[in-house]
XYZ file of C-alpha atoms in Angstrom:
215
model
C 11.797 -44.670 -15.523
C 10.399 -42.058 -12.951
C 13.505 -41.379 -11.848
C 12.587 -37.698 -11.773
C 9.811 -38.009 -9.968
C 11.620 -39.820 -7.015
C 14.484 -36.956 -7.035
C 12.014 -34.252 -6.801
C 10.367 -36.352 -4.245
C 13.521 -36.360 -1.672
C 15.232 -32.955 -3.024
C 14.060 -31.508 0.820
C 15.455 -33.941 2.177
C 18.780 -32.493 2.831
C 17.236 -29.738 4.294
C 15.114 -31.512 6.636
C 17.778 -33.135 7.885
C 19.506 -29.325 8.813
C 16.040 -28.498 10.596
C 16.492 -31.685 12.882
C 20.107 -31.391 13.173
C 19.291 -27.884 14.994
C 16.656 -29.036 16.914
C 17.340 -32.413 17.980
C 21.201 -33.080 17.780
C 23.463 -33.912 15.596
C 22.307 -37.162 13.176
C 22.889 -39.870 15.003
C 24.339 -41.621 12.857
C 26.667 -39.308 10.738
C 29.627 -41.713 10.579
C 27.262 -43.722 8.363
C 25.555 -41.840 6.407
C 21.546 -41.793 5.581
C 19.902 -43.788 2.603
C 16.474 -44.118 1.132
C 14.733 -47.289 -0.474
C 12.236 -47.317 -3.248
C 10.389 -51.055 -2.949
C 7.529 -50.381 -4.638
C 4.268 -52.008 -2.173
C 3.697 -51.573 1.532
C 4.378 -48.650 3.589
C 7.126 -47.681 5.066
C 9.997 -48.503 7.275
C 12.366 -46.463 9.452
C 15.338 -49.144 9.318
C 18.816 -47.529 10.522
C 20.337 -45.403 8.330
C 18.651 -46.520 5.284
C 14.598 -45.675 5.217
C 12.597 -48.372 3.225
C 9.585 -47.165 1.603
C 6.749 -47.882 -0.792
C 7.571 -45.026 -3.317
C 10.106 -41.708 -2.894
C 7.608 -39.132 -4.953
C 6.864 -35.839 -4.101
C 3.216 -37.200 -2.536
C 5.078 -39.395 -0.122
C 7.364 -36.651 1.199
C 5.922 -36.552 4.367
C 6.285 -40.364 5.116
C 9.871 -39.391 4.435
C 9.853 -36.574 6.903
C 8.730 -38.973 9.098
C 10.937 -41.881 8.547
C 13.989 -39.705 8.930
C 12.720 -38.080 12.683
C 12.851 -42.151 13.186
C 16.867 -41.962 13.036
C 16.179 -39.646 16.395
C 13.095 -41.526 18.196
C 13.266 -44.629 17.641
C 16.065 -46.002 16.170
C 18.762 -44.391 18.016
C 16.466 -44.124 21.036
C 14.483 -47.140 21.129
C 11.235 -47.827 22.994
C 12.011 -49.862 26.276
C 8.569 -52.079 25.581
C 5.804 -51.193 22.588
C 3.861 -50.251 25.938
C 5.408 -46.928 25.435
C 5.852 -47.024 21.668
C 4.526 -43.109 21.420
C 8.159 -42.513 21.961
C 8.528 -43.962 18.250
C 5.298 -42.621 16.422
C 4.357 -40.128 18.525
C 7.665 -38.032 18.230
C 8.534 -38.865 14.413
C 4.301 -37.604 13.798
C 4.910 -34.964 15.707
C 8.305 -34.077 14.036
C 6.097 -33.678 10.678
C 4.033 -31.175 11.967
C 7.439 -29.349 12.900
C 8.823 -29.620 9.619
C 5.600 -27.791 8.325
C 5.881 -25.159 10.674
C 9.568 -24.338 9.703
C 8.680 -25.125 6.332
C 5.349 -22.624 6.234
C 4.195 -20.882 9.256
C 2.840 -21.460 12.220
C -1.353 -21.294 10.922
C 0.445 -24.689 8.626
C 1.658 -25.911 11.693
C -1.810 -25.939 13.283
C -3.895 -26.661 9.614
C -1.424 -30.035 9.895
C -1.943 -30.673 13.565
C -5.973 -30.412 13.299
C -5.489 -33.060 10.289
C -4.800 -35.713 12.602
C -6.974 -35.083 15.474
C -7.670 -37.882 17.631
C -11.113 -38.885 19.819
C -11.500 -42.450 20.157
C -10.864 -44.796 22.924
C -7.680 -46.257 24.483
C -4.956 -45.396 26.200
C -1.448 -43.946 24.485
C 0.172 -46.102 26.639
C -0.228 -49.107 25.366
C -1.935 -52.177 27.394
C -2.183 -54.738 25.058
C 1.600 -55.483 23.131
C 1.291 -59.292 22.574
C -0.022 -58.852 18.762
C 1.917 -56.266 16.452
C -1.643 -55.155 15.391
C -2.078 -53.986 18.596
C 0.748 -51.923 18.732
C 1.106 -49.634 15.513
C -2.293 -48.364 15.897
C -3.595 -44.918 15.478
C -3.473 -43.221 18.584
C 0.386 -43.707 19.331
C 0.797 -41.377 16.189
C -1.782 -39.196 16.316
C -2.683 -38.778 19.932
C 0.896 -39.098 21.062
C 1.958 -36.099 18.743
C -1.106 -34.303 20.268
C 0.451 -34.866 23.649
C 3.713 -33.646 22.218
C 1.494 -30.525 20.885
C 0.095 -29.568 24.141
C 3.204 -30.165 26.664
C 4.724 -27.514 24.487
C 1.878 -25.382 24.844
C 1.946 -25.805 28.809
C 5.795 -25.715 29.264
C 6.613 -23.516 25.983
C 8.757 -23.146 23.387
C 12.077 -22.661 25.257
C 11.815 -25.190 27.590
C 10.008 -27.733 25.031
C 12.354 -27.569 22.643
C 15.361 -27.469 24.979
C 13.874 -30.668 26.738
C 13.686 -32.269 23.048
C 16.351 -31.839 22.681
C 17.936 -32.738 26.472
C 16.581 -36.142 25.794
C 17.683 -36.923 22.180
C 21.025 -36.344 23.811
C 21.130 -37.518 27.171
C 23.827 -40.014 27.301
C 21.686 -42.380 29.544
C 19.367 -42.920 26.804
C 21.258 -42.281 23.724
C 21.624 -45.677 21.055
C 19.715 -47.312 24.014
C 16.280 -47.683 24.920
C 13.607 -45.292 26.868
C 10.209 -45.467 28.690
C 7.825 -42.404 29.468
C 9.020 -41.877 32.648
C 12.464 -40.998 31.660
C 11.263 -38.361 28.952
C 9.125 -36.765 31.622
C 11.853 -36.831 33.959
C 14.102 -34.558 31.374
C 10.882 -32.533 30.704
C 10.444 -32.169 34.551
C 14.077 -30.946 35.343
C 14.393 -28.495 32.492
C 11.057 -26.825 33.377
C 11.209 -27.420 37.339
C 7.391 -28.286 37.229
C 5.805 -31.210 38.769
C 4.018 -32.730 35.455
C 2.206 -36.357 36.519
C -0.986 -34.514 36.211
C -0.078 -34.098 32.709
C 1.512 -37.138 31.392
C -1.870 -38.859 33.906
C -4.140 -37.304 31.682
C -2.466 -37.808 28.342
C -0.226 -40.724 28.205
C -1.982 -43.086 30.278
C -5.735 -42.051 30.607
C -8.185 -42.497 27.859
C -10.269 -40.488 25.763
C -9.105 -36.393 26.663
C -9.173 -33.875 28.912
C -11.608 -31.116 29.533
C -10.093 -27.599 29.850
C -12.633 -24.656 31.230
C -11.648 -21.170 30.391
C -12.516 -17.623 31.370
C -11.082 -14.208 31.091
């Protein structure tokens, strides 16, 4: 019976898929297609190929923007351990604010970005994995799209997006599984910079840095 509502809810969807397509690679899997799930409770699940979620409406678009950046980060480039499961959360988050960008404008891209701030404790790299409730925890989306937010900011747009997009299709990693170290290592040879200071400060030291400025 709300039928409608669900169609209006994924219409974008198509077109979202373009965005990431051009930024990110080809979808992974293209030789089988990409389905959606209505269940009705929960959340939502980025399953391969076929995105299970709680409701398809227009006010649960973004959960599907996210889901589908999952096909990329996370499902056909896993995690290596849920010790760097940023990889997952952070990038598909992140990938939302992107879509709002491309979709709006770049004062969007920030409005979104400042929605999900992030100042509490912890580190994004995970130290605690034993318990799944340890694991899908705030600051692995929010924090780790943060840190996506401000590499581009210190490498920037060229080389951020080209190093996106580097690792989405590095055929060491691709349908296989990642750690930290081997995105900063793409990050590091398209740019030529030296960044542990950076990935020190943001992946696996807590709270956040303190920049000083002066012109």
């Amino acid at each position: 019976k709300n039928l409608p509502e669900q169609e209006t809810g994924v219409e974008e969807i198509p077109e979202v898929i373009s965005f990431f397509n051009d930024i990110f690679g080809v979808y992974p899997f293209s030789d089988e297609k990409f389905g959606m799930t209505q269940l009705g409770f929960y959340g939502a699940i980025e399953n391969q190929t076929n995105v299970i979620q709680n409701s398809l409406s227009p006010n649960w678009f973004m959960v599907s923007v996210h889901e589908l950046a999952h096909m990329w980060f996370g499902d056909m480039i896993t995690c290596e351990t849920w010790h760097h499961g940023w990889l997952n959360e952070g990038f598909a988050t992140y990938s939302e604010a992107l879509w709002v960008e491309y979709a709006g404008d770049q004062q969007a891209y920030h409005s979104y970005m400042n929605s999900m701030q992030y100042w509490g404790p912890g580190t994004i790299y995970l130290q605690d994995v034993e318990d799944p409730f340890n694991v899908f925890i705030p600051i692995i989306y929010q924090k780790g799209a943060w840190a996506l937010h401000m590499l581009r900011g210190v490498i920037g747009d060229s080389l951020f997006f080209e190093s996106l997009r580097d690792y989405a299709e590095s055929p060491e990693l691709r349908y296989g599984h990642a750690h930290t170290a081997q995105f900063q290592e793409v990050v590091e040879n398209n740019s030529g910079l030296d960044l542990d200071y950076f990935f020190d400060q943001w992946i696996y030291d807590a709270y956040f840095p303190l920049y000083g400025y002066n012109y």
